[in-house]
PDB file of C-alpha atoms and ligand atoms in Angstrom:
ATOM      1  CA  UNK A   1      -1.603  -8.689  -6.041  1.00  0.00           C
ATOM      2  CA  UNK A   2      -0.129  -6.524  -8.903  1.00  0.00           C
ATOM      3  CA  UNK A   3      -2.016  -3.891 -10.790  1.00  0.00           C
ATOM      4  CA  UNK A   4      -0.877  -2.428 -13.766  1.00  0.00           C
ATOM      5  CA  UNK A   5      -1.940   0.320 -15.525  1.00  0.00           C
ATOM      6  CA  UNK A   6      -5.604   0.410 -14.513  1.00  0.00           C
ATOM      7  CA  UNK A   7      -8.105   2.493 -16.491  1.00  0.00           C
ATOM      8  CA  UNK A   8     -11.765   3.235 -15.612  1.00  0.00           C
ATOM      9  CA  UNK A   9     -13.799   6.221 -16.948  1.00  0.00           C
ATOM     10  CA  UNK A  10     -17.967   6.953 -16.462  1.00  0.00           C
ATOM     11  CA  UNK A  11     -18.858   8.427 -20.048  1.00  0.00           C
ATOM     12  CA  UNK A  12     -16.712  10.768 -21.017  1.00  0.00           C
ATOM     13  CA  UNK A  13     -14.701  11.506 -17.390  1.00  0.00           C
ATOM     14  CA  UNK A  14     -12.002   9.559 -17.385  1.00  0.00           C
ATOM     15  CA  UNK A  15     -11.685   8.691 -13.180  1.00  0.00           C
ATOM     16  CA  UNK A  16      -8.395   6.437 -13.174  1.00  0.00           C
ATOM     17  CA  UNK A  17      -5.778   6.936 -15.342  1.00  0.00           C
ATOM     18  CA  UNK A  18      -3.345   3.856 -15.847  1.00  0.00           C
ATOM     19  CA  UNK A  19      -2.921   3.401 -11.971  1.00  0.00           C
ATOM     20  CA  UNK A  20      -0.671   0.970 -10.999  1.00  0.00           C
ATOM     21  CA  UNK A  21       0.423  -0.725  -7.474  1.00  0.00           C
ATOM     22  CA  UNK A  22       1.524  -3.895  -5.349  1.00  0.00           C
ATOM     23  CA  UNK A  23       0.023  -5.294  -2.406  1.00  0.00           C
ATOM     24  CA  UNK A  24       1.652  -8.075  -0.999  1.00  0.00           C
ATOM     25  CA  UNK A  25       0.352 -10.895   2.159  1.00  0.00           C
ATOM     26  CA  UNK A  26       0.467  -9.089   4.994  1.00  0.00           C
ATOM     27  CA  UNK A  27       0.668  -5.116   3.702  1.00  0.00           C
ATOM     28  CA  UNK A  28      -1.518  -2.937   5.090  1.00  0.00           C
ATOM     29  CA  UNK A  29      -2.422  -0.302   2.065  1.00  0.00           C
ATOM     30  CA  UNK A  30      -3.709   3.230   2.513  1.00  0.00           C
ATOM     31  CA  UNK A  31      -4.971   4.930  -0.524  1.00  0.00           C
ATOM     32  CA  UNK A  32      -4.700   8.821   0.048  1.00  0.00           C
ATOM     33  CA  UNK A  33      -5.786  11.777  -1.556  1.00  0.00           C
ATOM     34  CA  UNK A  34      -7.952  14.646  -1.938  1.00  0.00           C
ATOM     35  CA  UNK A  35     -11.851  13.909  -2.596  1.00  0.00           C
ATOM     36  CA  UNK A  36     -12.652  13.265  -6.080  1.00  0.00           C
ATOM     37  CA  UNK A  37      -9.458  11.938  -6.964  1.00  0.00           C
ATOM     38  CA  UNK A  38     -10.733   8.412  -7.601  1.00  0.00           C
ATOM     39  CA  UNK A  39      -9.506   6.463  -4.268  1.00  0.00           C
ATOM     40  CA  UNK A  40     -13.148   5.109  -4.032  1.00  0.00           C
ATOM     41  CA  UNK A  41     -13.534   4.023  -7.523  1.00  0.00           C
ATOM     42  CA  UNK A  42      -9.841   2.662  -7.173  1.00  0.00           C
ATOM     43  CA  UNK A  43     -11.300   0.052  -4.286  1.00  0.00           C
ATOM     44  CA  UNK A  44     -14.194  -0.898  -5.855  1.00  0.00           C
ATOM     45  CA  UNK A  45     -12.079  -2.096  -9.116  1.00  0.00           C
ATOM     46  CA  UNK A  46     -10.117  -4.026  -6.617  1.00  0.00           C
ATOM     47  CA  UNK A  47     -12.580  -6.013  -4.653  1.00  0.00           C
ATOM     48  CA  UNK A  48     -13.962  -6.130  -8.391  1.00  0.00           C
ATOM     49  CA  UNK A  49     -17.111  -4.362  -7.736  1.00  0.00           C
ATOM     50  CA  UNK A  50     -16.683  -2.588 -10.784  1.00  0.00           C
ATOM     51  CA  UNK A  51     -15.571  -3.124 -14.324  1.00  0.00           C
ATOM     52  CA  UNK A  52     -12.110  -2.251 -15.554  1.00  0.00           C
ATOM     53  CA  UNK A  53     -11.838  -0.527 -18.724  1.00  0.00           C
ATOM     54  CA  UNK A  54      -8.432  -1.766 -19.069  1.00  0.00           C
ATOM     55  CA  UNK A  55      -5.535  -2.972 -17.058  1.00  0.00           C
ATOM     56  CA  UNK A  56      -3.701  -6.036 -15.682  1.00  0.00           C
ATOM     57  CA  UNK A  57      -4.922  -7.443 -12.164  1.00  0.00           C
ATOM     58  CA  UNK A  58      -1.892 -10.500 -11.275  1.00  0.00           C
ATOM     59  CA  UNK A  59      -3.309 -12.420  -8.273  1.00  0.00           C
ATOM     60  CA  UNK A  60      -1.293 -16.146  -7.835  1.00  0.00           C
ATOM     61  CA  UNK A  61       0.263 -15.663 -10.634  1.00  0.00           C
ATOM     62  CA  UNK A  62      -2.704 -15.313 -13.238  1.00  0.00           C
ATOM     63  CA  UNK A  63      -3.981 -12.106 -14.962  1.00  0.00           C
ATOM     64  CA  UNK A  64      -7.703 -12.411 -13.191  1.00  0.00           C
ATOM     65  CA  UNK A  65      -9.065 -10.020 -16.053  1.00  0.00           C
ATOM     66  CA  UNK A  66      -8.043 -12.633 -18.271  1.00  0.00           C
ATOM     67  CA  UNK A  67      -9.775 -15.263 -16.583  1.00  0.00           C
ATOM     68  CA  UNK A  68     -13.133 -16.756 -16.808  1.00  0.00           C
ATOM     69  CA  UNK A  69     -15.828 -15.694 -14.395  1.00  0.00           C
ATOM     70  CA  UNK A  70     -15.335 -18.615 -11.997  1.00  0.00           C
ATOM     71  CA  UNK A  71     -11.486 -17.297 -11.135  1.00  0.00           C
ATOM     72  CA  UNK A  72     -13.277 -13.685 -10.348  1.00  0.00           C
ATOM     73  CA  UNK A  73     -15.823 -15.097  -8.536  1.00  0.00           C
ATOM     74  CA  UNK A  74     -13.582 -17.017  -6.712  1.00  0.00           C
ATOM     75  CA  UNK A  75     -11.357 -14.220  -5.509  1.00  0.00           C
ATOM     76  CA  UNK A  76     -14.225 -12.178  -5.146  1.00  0.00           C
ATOM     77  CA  UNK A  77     -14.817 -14.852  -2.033  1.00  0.00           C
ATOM     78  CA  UNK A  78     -11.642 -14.087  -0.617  1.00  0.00           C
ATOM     79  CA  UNK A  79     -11.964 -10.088  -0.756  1.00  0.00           C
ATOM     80  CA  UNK A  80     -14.116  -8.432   1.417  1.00  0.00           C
ATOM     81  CA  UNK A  81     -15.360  -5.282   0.381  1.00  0.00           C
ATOM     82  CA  UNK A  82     -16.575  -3.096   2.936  1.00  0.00           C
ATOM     83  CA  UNK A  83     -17.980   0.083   1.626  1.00  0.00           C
ATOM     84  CA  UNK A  84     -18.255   2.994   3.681  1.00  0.00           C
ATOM     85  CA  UNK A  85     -20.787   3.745   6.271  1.00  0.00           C
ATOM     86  CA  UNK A  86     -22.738   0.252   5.023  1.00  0.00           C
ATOM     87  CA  UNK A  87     -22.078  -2.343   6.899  1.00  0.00           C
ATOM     88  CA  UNK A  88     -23.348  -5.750   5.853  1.00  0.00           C
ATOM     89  CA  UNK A  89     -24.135  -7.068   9.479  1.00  0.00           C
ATOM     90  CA  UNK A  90     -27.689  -8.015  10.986  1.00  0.00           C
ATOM     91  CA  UNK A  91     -29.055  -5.195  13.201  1.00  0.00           C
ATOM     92  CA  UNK A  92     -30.908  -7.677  15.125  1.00  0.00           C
ATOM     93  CA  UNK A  93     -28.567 -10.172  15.862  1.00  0.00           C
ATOM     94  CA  UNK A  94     -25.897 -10.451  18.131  1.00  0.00           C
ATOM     95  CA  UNK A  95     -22.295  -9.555  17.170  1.00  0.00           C
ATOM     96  CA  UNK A  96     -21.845 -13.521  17.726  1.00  0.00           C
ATOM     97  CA  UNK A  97     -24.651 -14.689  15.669  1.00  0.00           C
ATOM     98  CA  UNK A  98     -23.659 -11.822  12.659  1.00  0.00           C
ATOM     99  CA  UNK A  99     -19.697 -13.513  13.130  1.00  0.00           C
ATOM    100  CA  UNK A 100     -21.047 -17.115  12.988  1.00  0.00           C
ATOM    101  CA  UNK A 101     -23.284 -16.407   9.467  1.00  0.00           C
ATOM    102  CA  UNK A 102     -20.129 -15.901   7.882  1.00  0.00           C
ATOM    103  CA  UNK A 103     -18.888 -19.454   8.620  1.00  0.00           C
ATOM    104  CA  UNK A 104     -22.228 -21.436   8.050  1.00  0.00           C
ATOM    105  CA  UNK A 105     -23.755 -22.055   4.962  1.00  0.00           C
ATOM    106  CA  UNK A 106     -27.193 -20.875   3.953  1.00  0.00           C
ATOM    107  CA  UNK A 107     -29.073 -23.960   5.111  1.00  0.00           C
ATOM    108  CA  UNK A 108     -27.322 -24.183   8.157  1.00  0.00           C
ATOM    109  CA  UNK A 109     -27.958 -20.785   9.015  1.00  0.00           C
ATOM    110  CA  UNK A 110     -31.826 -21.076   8.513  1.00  0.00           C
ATOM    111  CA  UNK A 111     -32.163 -24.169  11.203  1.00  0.00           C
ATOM    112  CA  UNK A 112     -29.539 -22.265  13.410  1.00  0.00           C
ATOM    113  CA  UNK A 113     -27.646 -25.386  13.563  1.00  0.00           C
ATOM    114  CA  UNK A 114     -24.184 -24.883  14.928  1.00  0.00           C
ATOM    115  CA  UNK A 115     -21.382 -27.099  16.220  1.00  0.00           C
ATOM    116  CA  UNK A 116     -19.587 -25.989  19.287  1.00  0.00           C
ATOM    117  CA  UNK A 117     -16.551 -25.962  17.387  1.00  0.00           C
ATOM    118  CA  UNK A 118     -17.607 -23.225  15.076  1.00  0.00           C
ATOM    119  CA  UNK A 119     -19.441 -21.280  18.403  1.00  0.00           C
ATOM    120  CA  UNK A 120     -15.368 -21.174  19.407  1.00  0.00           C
ATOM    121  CA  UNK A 121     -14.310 -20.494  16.527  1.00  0.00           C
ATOM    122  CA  UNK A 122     -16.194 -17.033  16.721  1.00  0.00           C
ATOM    123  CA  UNK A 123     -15.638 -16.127  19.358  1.00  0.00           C
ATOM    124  CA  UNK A 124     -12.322 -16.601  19.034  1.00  0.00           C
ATOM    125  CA  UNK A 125     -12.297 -13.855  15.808  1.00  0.00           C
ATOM    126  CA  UNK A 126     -14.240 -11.680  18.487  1.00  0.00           C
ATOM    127  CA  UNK A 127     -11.526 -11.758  21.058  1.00  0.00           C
ATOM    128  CA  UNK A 128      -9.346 -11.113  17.628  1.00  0.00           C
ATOM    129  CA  UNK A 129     -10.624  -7.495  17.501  1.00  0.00           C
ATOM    130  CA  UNK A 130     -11.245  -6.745  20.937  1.00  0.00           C
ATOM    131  CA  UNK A 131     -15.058  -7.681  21.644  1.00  0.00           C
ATOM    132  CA  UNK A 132     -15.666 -10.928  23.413  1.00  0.00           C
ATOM    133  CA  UNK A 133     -17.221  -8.703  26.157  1.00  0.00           C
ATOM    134  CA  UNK A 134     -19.897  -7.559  23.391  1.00  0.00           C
ATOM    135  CA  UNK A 135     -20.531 -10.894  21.688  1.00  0.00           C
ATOM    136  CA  UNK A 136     -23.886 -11.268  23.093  1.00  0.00           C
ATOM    137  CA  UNK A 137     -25.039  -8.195  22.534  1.00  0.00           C
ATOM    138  CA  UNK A 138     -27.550  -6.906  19.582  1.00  0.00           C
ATOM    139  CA  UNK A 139     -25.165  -5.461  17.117  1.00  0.00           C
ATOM    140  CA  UNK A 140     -27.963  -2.067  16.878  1.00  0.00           C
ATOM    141  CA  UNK A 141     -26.600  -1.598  20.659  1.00  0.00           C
ATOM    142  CA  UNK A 142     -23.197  -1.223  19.424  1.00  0.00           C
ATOM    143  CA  UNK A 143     -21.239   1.923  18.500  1.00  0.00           C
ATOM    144  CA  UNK A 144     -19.947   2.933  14.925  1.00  0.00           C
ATOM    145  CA  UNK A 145     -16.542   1.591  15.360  1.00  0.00           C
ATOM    146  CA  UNK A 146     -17.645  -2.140  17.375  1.00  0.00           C
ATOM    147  CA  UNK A 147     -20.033  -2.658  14.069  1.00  0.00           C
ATOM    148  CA  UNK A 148     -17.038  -1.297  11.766  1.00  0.00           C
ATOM    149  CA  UNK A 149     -15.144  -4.246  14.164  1.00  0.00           C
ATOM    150  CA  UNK A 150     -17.703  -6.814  14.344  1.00  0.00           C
ATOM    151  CA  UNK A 151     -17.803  -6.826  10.692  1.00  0.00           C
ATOM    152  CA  UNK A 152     -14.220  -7.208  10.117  1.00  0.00           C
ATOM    153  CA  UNK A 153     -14.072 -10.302  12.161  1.00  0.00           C
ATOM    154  CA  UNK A 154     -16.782 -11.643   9.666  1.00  0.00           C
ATOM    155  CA  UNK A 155     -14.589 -10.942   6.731  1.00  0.00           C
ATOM    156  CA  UNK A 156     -11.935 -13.384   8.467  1.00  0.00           C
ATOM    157  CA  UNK A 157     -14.287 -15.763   9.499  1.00  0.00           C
ATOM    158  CA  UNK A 158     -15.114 -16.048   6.391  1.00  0.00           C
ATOM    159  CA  UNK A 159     -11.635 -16.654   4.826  1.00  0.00           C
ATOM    160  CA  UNK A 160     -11.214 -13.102   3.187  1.00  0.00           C
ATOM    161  CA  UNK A 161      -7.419 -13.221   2.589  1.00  0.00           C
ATOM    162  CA  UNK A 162      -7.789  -9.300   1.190  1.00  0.00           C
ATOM    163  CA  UNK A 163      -9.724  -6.413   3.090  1.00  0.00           C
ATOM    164  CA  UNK A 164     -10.841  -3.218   0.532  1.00  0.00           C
ATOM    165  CA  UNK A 165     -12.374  -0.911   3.235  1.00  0.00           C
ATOM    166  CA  UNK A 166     -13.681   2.604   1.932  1.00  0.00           C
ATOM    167  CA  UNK A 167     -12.788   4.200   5.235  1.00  0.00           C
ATOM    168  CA  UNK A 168     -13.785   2.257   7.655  1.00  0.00           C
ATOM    169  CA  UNK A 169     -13.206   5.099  10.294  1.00  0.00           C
ATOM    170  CA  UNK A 170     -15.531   7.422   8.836  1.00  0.00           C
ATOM    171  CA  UNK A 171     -17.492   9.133  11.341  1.00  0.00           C
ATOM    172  CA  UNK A 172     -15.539   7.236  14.372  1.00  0.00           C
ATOM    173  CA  UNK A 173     -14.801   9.225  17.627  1.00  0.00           C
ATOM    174  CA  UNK A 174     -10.555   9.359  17.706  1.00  0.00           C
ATOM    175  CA  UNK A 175     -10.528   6.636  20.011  1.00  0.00           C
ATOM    176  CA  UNK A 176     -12.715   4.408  18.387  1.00  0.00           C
ATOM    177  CA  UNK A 177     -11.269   4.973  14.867  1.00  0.00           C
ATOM    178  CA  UNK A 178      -7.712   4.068  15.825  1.00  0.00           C
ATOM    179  CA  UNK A 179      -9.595   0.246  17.507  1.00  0.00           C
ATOM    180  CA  UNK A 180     -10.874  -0.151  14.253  1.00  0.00           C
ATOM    181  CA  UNK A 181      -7.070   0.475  12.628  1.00  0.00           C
ATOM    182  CA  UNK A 182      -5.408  -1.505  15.407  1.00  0.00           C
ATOM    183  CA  UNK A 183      -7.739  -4.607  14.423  1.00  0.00           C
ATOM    184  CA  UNK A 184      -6.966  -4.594  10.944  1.00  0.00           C
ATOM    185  CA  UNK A 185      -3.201  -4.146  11.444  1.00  0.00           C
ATOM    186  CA  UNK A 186      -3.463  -7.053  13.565  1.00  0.00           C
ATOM    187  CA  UNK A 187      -5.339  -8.804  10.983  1.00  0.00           C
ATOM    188  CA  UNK A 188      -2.533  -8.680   8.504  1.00  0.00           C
ATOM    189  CA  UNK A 189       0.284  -8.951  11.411  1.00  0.00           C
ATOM    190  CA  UNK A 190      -1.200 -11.834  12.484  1.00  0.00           C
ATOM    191  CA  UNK A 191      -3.774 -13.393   9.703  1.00  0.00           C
ATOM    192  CA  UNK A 192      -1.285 -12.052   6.866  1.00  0.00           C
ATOM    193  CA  UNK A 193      -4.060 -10.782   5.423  1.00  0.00           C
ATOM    194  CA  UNK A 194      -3.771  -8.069   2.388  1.00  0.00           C
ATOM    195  CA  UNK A 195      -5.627  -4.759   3.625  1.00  0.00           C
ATOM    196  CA  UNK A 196      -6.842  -1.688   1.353  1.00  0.00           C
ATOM    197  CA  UNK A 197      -7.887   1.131   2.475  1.00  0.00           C
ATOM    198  CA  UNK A 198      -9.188   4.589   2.507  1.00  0.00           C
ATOM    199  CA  UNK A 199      -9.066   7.160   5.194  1.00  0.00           C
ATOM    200  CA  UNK A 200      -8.739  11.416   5.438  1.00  0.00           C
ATOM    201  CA  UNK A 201      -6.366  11.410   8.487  1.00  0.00           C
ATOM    202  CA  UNK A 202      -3.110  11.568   6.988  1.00  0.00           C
ATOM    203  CA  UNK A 203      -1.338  10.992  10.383  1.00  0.00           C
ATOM    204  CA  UNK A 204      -3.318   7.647  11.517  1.00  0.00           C
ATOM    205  CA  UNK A 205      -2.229   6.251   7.916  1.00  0.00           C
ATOM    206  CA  UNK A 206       1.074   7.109   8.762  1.00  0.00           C
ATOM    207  CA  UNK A 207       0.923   5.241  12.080  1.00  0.00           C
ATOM    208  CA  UNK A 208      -1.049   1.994  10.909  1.00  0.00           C
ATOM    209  CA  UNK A 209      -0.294   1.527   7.269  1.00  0.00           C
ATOM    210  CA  UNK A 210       2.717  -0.621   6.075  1.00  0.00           C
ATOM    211  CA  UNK A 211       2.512   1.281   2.793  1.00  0.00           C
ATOM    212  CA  UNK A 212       1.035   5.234   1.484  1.00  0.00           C
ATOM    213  CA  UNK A 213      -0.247   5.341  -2.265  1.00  0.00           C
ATOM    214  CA  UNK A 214      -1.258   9.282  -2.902  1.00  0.00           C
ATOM    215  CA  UNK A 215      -3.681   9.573  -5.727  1.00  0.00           C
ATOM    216  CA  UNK A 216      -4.315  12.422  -7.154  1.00  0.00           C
ATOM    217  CA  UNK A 217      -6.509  12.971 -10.116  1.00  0.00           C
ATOM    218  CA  UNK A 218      -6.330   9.346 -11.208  1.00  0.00           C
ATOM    219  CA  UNK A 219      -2.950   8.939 -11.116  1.00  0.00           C
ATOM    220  CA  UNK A 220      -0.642   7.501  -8.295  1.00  0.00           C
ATOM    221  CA  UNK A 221       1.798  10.379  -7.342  1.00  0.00           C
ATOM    222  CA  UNK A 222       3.937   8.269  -4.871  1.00  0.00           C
ATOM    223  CA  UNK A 223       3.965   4.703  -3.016  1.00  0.00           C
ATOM    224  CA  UNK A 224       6.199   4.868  -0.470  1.00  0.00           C
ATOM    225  CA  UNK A 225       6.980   1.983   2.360  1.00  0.00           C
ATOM    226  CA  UNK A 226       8.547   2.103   5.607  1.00  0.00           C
ATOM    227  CA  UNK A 227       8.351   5.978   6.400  1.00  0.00           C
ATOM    228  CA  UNK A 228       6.324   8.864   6.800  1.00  0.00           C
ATOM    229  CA  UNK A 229       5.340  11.280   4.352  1.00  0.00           C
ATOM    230  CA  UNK A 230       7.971  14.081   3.509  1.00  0.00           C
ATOM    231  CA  UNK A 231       5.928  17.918   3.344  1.00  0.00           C
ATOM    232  CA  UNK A 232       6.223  17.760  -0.279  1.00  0.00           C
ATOM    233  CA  UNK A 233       4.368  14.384  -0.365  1.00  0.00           C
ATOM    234  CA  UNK A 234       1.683  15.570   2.460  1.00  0.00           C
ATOM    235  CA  UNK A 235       1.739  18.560   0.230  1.00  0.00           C
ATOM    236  CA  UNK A 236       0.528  17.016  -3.304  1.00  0.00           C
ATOM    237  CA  UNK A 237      -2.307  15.811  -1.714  1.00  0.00           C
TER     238      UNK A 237
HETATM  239  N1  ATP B 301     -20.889   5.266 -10.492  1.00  0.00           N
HETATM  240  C1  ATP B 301     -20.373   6.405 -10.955  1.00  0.00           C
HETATM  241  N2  ATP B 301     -20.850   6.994 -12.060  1.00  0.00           N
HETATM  242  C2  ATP B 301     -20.317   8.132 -12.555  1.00  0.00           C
HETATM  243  N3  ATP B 301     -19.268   8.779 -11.977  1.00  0.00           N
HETATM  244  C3  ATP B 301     -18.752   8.246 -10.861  1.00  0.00           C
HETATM  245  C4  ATP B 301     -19.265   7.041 -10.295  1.00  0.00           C
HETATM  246  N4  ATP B 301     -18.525   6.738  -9.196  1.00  0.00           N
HETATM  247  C5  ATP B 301     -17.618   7.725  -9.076  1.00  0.00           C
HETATM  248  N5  ATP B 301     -17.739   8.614 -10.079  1.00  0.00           N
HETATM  249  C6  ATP B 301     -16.908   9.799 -10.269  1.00  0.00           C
HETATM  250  O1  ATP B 301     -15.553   9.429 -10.164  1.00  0.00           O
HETATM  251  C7  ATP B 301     -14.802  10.461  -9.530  1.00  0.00           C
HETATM  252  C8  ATP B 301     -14.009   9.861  -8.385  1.00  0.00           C
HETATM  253  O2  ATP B 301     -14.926   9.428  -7.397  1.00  0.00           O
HETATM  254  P1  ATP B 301     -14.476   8.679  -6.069  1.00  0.00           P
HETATM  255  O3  ATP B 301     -15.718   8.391  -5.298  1.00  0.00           O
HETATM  256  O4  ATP B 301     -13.589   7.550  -6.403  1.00  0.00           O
HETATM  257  O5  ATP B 301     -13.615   9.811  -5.342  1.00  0.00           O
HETATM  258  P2  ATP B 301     -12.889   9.749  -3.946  1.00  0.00           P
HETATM  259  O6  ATP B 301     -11.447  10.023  -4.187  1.00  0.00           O
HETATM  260  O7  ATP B 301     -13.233   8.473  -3.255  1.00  0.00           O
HETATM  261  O8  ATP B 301     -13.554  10.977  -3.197  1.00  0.00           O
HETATM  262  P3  ATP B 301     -14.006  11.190  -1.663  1.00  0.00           P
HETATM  263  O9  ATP B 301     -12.722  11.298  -0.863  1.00  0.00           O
HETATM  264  O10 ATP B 301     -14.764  12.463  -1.681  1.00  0.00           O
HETATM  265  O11 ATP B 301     -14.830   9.986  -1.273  1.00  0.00           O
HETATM  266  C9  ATP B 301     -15.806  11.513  -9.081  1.00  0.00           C
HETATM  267  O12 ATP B 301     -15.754  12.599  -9.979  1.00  0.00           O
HETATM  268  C10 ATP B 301     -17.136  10.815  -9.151  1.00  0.00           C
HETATM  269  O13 ATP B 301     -18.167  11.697  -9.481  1.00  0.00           O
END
């Protein structure tokens, strides 16, 4: 995906200021920066959870702003947006049962008809991220980061080829956190899947991320690839 020059404002504050950025198949994206400085809103225009005001937004090859509803809709089915804290999985199900939803449609999913080939199937995206042990289990037993994991595997499972998560870490114990960042760098290592993200520990984006945006007061202040931050980057923020 390509982004150029994206605007958004609320009334009169004006939140992103012609941001622009490149996230290729397989990049895993951190979006850092000091609170208030738009990373949030920046995500939600991505997974197009919120209007632009103005900007281009390339995905294969078309400008998707440009496009009718059907294209947005459509790649809104391929990007999973998972918004912090939230998560979008069934309390009282089991991790396997919340995976499996993703892959069955609606009518399917009332009769609890399933084939044995989609029962492997997730399980197979549970063993992705660590949690075949826990697939039986009521996801309300689980901890903070084994949602924050089960819920990933449900993006995949449900053929998201881009990941926007508002940090997914957030109130994670250290070891935790870094399963939840070791399952989504395996997801675009192995899935090539495009992953955005948000998170205050400048040192776990270092390790994990493929690529560090720094936004600061709506405007992207470096993108860098391949390296950690210099103390004049670290310090902007
Ligand atoms: N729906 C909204 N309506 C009006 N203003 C909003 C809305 N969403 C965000 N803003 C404003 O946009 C600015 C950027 O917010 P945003 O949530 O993107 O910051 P952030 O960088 O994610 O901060 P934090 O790290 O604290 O989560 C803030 O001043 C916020 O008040």
């Amino acid at each position: 995906m390509i982004i150029r020059n994206l605007r958004k404002s609320y009334d009169e504050q004006v939140v992103l200021k012609g941001v622009s950025l490149a996230a290729g198949q397989g990049e895993m994206v951190a979006i850092l920066g000091p609170s208030g400085s738009g990373k949030s809103v920046l995500l939600k225009c991505i997974a197009l959870r919120e209007r632009w005001d103005g900007g281009e937004f390339i995905y294969d090859d078309d400008d998707l702003l440009k496009q009718g509803w059907l294209a947005q809709l459509r790649y809104r089915s391929i990007c999973a947006y998972l918004p912090p804290k939230e998560i979008s999985l069934n309390p009282n199900k089991t991790a396997l049962k919340n995976v499996l939803s993703g892959l069955l449609p609606t009518w399917r999913k009332l009769i609890g008809a399933r084939t044995k080939r989609e029962y492997m199937t997730a399980m197979d995206y549970l063993e992705n991220v660590g949690l075949l042990d826990l697939a039986h289990r009521k996801v309300q037993t689980l901890s903070g980061g084994e949602k924050q994991r089960v819920a990933v595997a449900k993006a995949l499972i449900q053929g998201a080829d881009i990941i926007v998560a508002d940090e997914p870490v957030i109130g994670l114990d250290p070891e935790s956190a870094q399963l939840v960042l070791k399952d989504l760098r395996y997801m675009c290592d192995k899935h090539k899947a495009t992953v955005l993200f948000t998170i205050p520990q400048i040192e776990w984006a270092e390790k994990y991320a493929t690529r560090l945006i720094g936004l600061v007061d709506g405007q992207v202040i470096f993108d860098v690839s391949g390296r950690r931050l210099t103390t004049a980057e670290k310090m902007k923020l």
